């Protein structure tokens, strides 16, 4: 029997009936992406659920300020934390903070980063105030007293606490310079190296200083980086 060669119409029908490999691959890739996205979302939800939640503070919790000897704030903080633990008062006294901020000091062209105490001689304590907690804090070595109004310790207002905590968490360090407006300085780098001048303005946000230097018989303002000048 003679074989019948397929016609062009038969070939077209076979092509139409055959699945498009590229289309199938695209659909499969989309399905895989959806599955991966769902898996990632589930993993994120599980991770967030696993994070320890901060227990709510009991009613009456507030921040109080205690006096200590200046320069011994961190030592007193450790004393307080040890006393809280040894007396089992973690459910009434929650946090002890020495407010600090990062400061960059520029002196004679050198940059030095230090941690500066915002309120020397003072420590913040988050606690429920009662006779027992008052006694525990007040009689901790190094604590001289609470900040009080008359005989009663005065809590900080919430907006005061927020302002202090935001100041501590600020990313940009505070810049401290050794010169001031009106003071004589020398430019140490750049095209005006060794020029003498007078500080006209200080921009701590940009870490720039404007110096008035004598050029062509007149005072000309020159703006340079803090590190490019030194006090005379």
Short mmCIF file of N, CA and C in Angstrom, two decimals, residues 123-211:
data_model
loop_
_atom_site.label_atom_id
_atom_site.label_comp_id
_atom_site.label_asym_id
_atom_site.label_seq_id
_atom_site.Cartn_x
_atom_site.Cartn_y
_atom_site.Cartn_z
N UNK A 123 20.41 60.73 85.71
CA UNK A 123 20.09 59.41 85.14
C UNK A 123 18.57 59.30 85.05
N UNK A 124 18.09 58.68 83.98
CA UNK A 124 16.65 58.48 83.81
C UNK A 124 16.28 57.05 84.20
N UNK A 125 15.18 56.92 84.93
CA UNK A 125 14.71 55.61 85.37
C UNK A 125 13.23 55.47 85.02
N UNK A 126 12.89 54.42 84.27
CA UNK A 126 11.49 54.13 83.97
C UNK A 126 10.98 53.15 85.02
N UNK A 127 9.95 53.55 85.75
CA UNK A 127 9.53 52.76 86.91
C UNK A 127 8.11 53.10 87.34
N UNK A 128 7.57 52.21 88.16
CA UNK A 128 6.33 52.50 88.88
C UNK A 128 6.73 53.02 90.25
N UNK A 129 6.31 54.21 90.58
CA UNK A 129 6.72 54.82 91.83
C UNK A 129 5.84 54.33 92.99
N UNK A 130 6.47 53.69 93.96
CA UNK A 130 5.82 53.35 95.21
C UNK A 130 6.90 53.33 96.29
N UNK A 131 6.52 53.01 97.51
CA UNK A 131 7.49 53.06 98.61
C UNK A 131 8.67 52.12 98.37
N UNK A 132 8.39 50.92 97.85
CA UNK A 132 9.46 49.94 97.66
C UNK A 132 10.43 50.36 96.56
N UNK A 133 9.89 50.80 95.42
CA UNK A 133 10.78 51.19 94.32
C UNK A 133 11.54 52.47 94.67
N UNK A 134 10.86 53.39 95.36
CA UNK A 134 11.56 54.61 95.79
C UNK A 134 12.75 54.25 96.66
N UNK A 135 12.53 53.35 97.62
CA UNK A 135 13.60 52.96 98.54
C UNK A 135 14.75 52.30 97.78
N UNK A 136 14.40 51.40 96.83
CA UNK A 136 15.43 50.68 96.09
C UNK A 136 16.32 51.63 95.29
N UNK A 137 15.71 52.59 94.62
CA UNK A 137 16.49 53.53 93.80
C UNK A 137 17.23 54.53 94.67
N UNK A 138 16.52 55.09 95.61
CA UNK A 138 17.10 56.16 96.43
C UNK A 138 18.30 55.68 97.23
N UNK A 139 18.32 54.41 97.62
CA UNK A 139 19.41 53.89 98.45
C UNK A 139 20.46 53.11 97.65
N UNK A 140 20.45 53.28 96.34
CA UNK A 140 21.49 52.69 95.51
C UNK A 140 22.77 53.52 95.64
N UNK A 141 23.92 52.88 95.83
CA UNK A 141 25.17 53.64 95.95
C UNK A 141 25.39 54.56 94.75
N UNK A 142 25.65 55.82 95.04
CA UNK A 142 25.89 56.81 93.99
C UNK A 142 24.70 57.68 93.68
N UNK A 143 23.50 57.24 94.05
CA UNK A 143 22.30 58.06 93.84
C UNK A 143 22.17 59.02 95.01
N UNK A 144 22.07 60.31 94.70
CA UNK A 144 21.96 61.30 95.77
C UNK A 144 20.52 61.70 96.05
N UNK A 145 19.64 61.66 95.03
CA UNK A 145 18.24 62.00 95.25
C UNK A 145 17.48 61.92 93.94
N UNK A 146 16.16 61.97 94.05
CA UNK A 146 15.30 62.15 92.89
C UNK A 146 15.16 63.65 92.61
N UNK A 147 14.88 63.98 91.35
CA UNK A 147 14.43 65.34 91.05
C UNK A 147 12.99 65.41 91.53
N UNK A 148 12.72 66.35 92.40
CA UNK A 148 11.43 66.37 93.06
C UNK A 148 10.84 67.77 93.12
N UNK A 149 9.56 67.81 93.43
CA UNK A 149 8.86 69.05 93.73
C UNK A 149 8.38 68.92 95.16
N UNK A 150 9.04 69.61 96.07
CA UNK A 150 8.77 69.42 97.48
C UNK A 150 9.32 68.08 97.91
N UNK A 151 8.45 67.25 98.50
CA UNK A 151 8.90 65.93 98.97
C UNK A 151 8.60 64.83 97.97
N UNK A 152 7.97 65.17 96.86
CA UNK A 152 7.49 64.15 95.93
C UNK A 152 8.30 64.15 94.63
N UNK A 153 8.85 62.99 94.21
CA UNK A 153 9.54 62.91 92.92
C UNK A 153 8.59 63.28 91.78
N UNK A 154 9.10 64.03 90.82
CA UNK A 154 8.28 64.51 89.71
C UNK A 154 8.61 63.71 88.44
N UNK A 155 7.61 63.07 87.82
CA UNK A 155 7.88 62.34 86.57
C UNK A 155 8.06 63.29 85.40
N UNK A 156 8.80 62.84 84.41
CA UNK A 156 8.94 63.62 83.18
C UNK A 156 7.66 63.52 82.36
N UNK A 157 7.36 64.58 81.61
CA UNK A 157 6.23 64.54 80.70
C UNK A 157 6.59 63.67 79.49
N UNK A 158 5.62 62.99 78.88
CA UNK A 158 5.91 62.12 77.72
C UNK A 158 6.67 62.83 76.61
N UNK A 159 6.31 64.09 76.33
CA UNK A 159 7.01 64.81 75.26
C UNK A 159 8.46 65.08 75.62
N UNK A 160 8.76 65.24 76.91
CA UNK A 160 10.15 65.42 77.32
C UNK A 160 10.95 64.14 77.11
N UNK A 161 10.35 63.01 77.45
CA UNK A 161 11.02 61.72 77.25
C UNK A 161 11.28 61.48 75.77
N UNK A 162 10.26 61.74 74.93
CA UNK A 162 10.41 61.53 73.49
C UNK A 162 11.55 62.38 72.94
N UNK A 163 11.64 63.62 73.39
CA UNK A 163 12.68 64.52 72.89
C UNK A 163 14.07 64.01 73.26
N UNK A 164 14.21 63.51 74.48
CA UNK A 164 15.51 63.00 74.93
C UNK A 164 15.89 61.74 74.16
N UNK A 165 14.93 60.82 74.00
CA UNK A 165 15.23 59.57 73.30
C UNK A 165 15.54 59.81 71.83
N UNK A 166 14.83 60.74 71.20
CA UNK A 166 15.13 61.06 69.79
C UNK A 166 16.52 61.65 69.66
N UNK A 167 16.89 62.46 70.63
CA UNK A 167 18.23 63.06 70.60
C UNK A 167 19.30 61.99 70.71
N UNK A 168 19.05 60.97 71.51
CA UNK A 168 20.02 59.88 71.66
C UNK A 168 20.11 59.03 70.40
N UNK A 169 18.99 58.90 69.67
CA UNK A 169 18.95 58.03 68.50
C UNK A 169 19.33 58.74 67.21
N UNK A 170 19.61 60.03 67.28
CA UNK A 170 19.94 60.79 66.07
C UNK A 170 21.16 60.18 65.38
N UNK A 171 21.05 60.01 64.06
CA UNK A 171 22.14 59.39 63.30
C UNK A 171 23.31 60.35 63.09
N UNK A 172 23.00 61.61 62.83
CA UNK A 172 24.07 62.57 62.56
C UNK A 172 24.67 63.05 63.88
N UNK A 173 25.96 62.84 64.11
CA UNK A 173 26.56 63.29 65.36
C UNK A 173 26.66 64.81 65.42
N UNK A 174 26.63 65.32 66.62
CA UNK A 174 26.78 66.76 66.82
C UNK A 174 28.25 67.12 66.63
N UNK A 175 28.48 68.22 65.92
CA UNK A 175 29.85 68.64 65.63
C UNK A 175 30.24 69.78 66.57
N UNK A 176 31.37 69.60 67.22
CA UNK A 176 31.90 70.61 68.11
C UNK A 176 33.21 71.13 67.53
N UNK A 177 33.32 72.44 67.40
CA UNK A 177 34.53 73.03 66.84
C UNK A 177 35.25 73.83 67.91
N UNK A 178 36.55 74.03 67.67
CA UNK A 178 37.37 74.74 68.66
C UNK A 178 37.50 76.22 68.36
N UNK A 179 36.80 76.69 67.32
CA UNK A 179 36.87 78.12 66.99
C UNK A 179 35.47 78.71 67.04
N UNK A 180 35.38 80.02 67.02
CA UNK A 180 34.10 80.72 67.08
C UNK A 180 34.15 81.95 66.18
N UNK A 181 32.98 82.53 65.94
CA UNK A 181 32.88 83.70 65.08
C UNK A 181 33.72 84.84 65.66
N UNK A 182 34.50 85.48 64.78
CA UNK A 182 35.35 86.58 65.19
C UNK A 182 36.77 86.17 65.54
N UNK A 183 37.01 84.86 65.59
CA UNK A 183 38.34 84.38 65.98
C UNK A 183 39.25 84.24 64.76
N UNK A 184 40.55 84.45 64.98
CA UNK A 184 41.55 84.32 63.93
C UNK A 184 41.85 82.84 63.69
N UNK A 185 41.90 82.45 62.41
CA UNK A 185 42.22 81.08 62.04
C UNK A 185 43.16 81.08 60.84
N UNK A 186 43.77 79.93 60.61
CA UNK A 186 44.62 79.74 59.44
C UNK A 186 44.05 78.62 58.59
N UNK A 187 43.96 78.86 57.28
CA UNK A 187 43.50 77.82 56.36
C UNK A 187 44.66 76.87 56.10
N UNK A 188 44.43 75.59 56.33
CA UNK A 188 45.52 74.61 56.28
C UNK A 188 45.58 73.79 55.00
N UNK A 189 44.51 73.81 54.19
CA UNK A 189 44.49 73.00 52.98
C UNK A 189 43.80 73.76 51.85
N UNK A 190 44.00 73.26 50.64
CA UNK A 190 43.31 73.82 49.50
C UNK A 190 44.05 74.98 48.86
N UNK A 191 43.40 75.65 47.90
CA UNK A 191 44.05 76.74 47.17
C UNK A 191 44.41 77.95 48.03
N UNK A 192 43.78 78.07 49.21
CA UNK A 192 44.07 79.20 50.08
C UNK A 192 44.89 78.79 51.30
N UNK A 193 45.65 77.71 51.14
CA UNK A 193 46.49 77.22 52.24
C UNK A 193 47.41 78.32 52.76
N UNK A 194 47.50 78.41 54.09
CA UNK A 194 48.35 79.36 54.82
C UNK A 194 47.78 80.78 54.84
N UNK A 195 46.60 81.00 54.25
CA UNK A 195 45.96 82.30 54.38
C UNK A 195 45.44 82.44 55.81
N UNK A 196 45.60 83.63 56.37
CA UNK A 196 45.05 83.95 57.68
C UNK A 196 43.73 84.69 57.48
N UNK A 197 42.80 84.48 58.39
CA UNK A 197 41.53 85.16 58.26
C UNK A 197 40.75 85.15 59.56
N UNK A 198 39.55 85.71 59.49
CA UNK A 198 38.67 85.79 60.64
C UNK A 198 37.40 84.99 60.36
N UNK A 199 36.98 84.19 61.33
CA UNK A 199 35.75 83.39 61.16
C UNK A 199 34.56 84.33 61.08
N UNK A 200 33.81 84.21 59.99
CA UNK A 200 32.65 85.07 59.77
C UNK A 200 31.34 84.34 60.05
N UNK A 201 31.29 83.04 59.77
CA UNK A 201 30.08 82.25 60.00
C UNK A 201 30.44 80.78 60.12
N UNK A 202 29.65 80.04 60.91
CA UNK A 202 29.87 78.61 61.13
C UNK A 202 28.57 77.87 60.81
N UNK A 203 28.65 76.90 59.92
CA UNK A 203 27.50 76.09 59.53
C UNK A 203 27.74 74.65 59.99
N UNK A 204 27.21 74.32 61.16
CA UNK A 204 27.45 72.99 61.71
C UNK A 204 26.73 71.90 60.94
N UNK A 205 25.59 72.22 60.30
CA UNK A 205 24.85 71.21 59.53
C UNK A 205 25.67 70.72 58.34
N UNK A 206 26.40 71.63 57.71
CA UNK A 206 27.20 71.28 56.53
C UNK A 206 28.67 71.11 56.86
N UNK A 207 29.04 71.36 58.12
CA UNK A 207 30.44 71.27 58.55
C UNK A 207 31.33 72.19 57.71
N UNK A 208 30.83 73.42 57.51
CA UNK A 208 31.57 74.40 56.73
C UNK A 208 31.72 75.69 57.54
N UNK A 209 32.80 76.41 57.26
CA UNK A 209 33.06 77.68 57.95
C UNK A 209 33.41 78.73 56.90
N UNK A 210 32.87 79.93 57.08
CA UNK A 210 33.20 81.04 56.17
C UNK A 210 34.24 81.92 56.85
N UNK A 211 35.35 82.12 56.15
CA UNK A 211 36.47 82.88 56.69
C UNK A 211 36.70 84.12 55.82
#
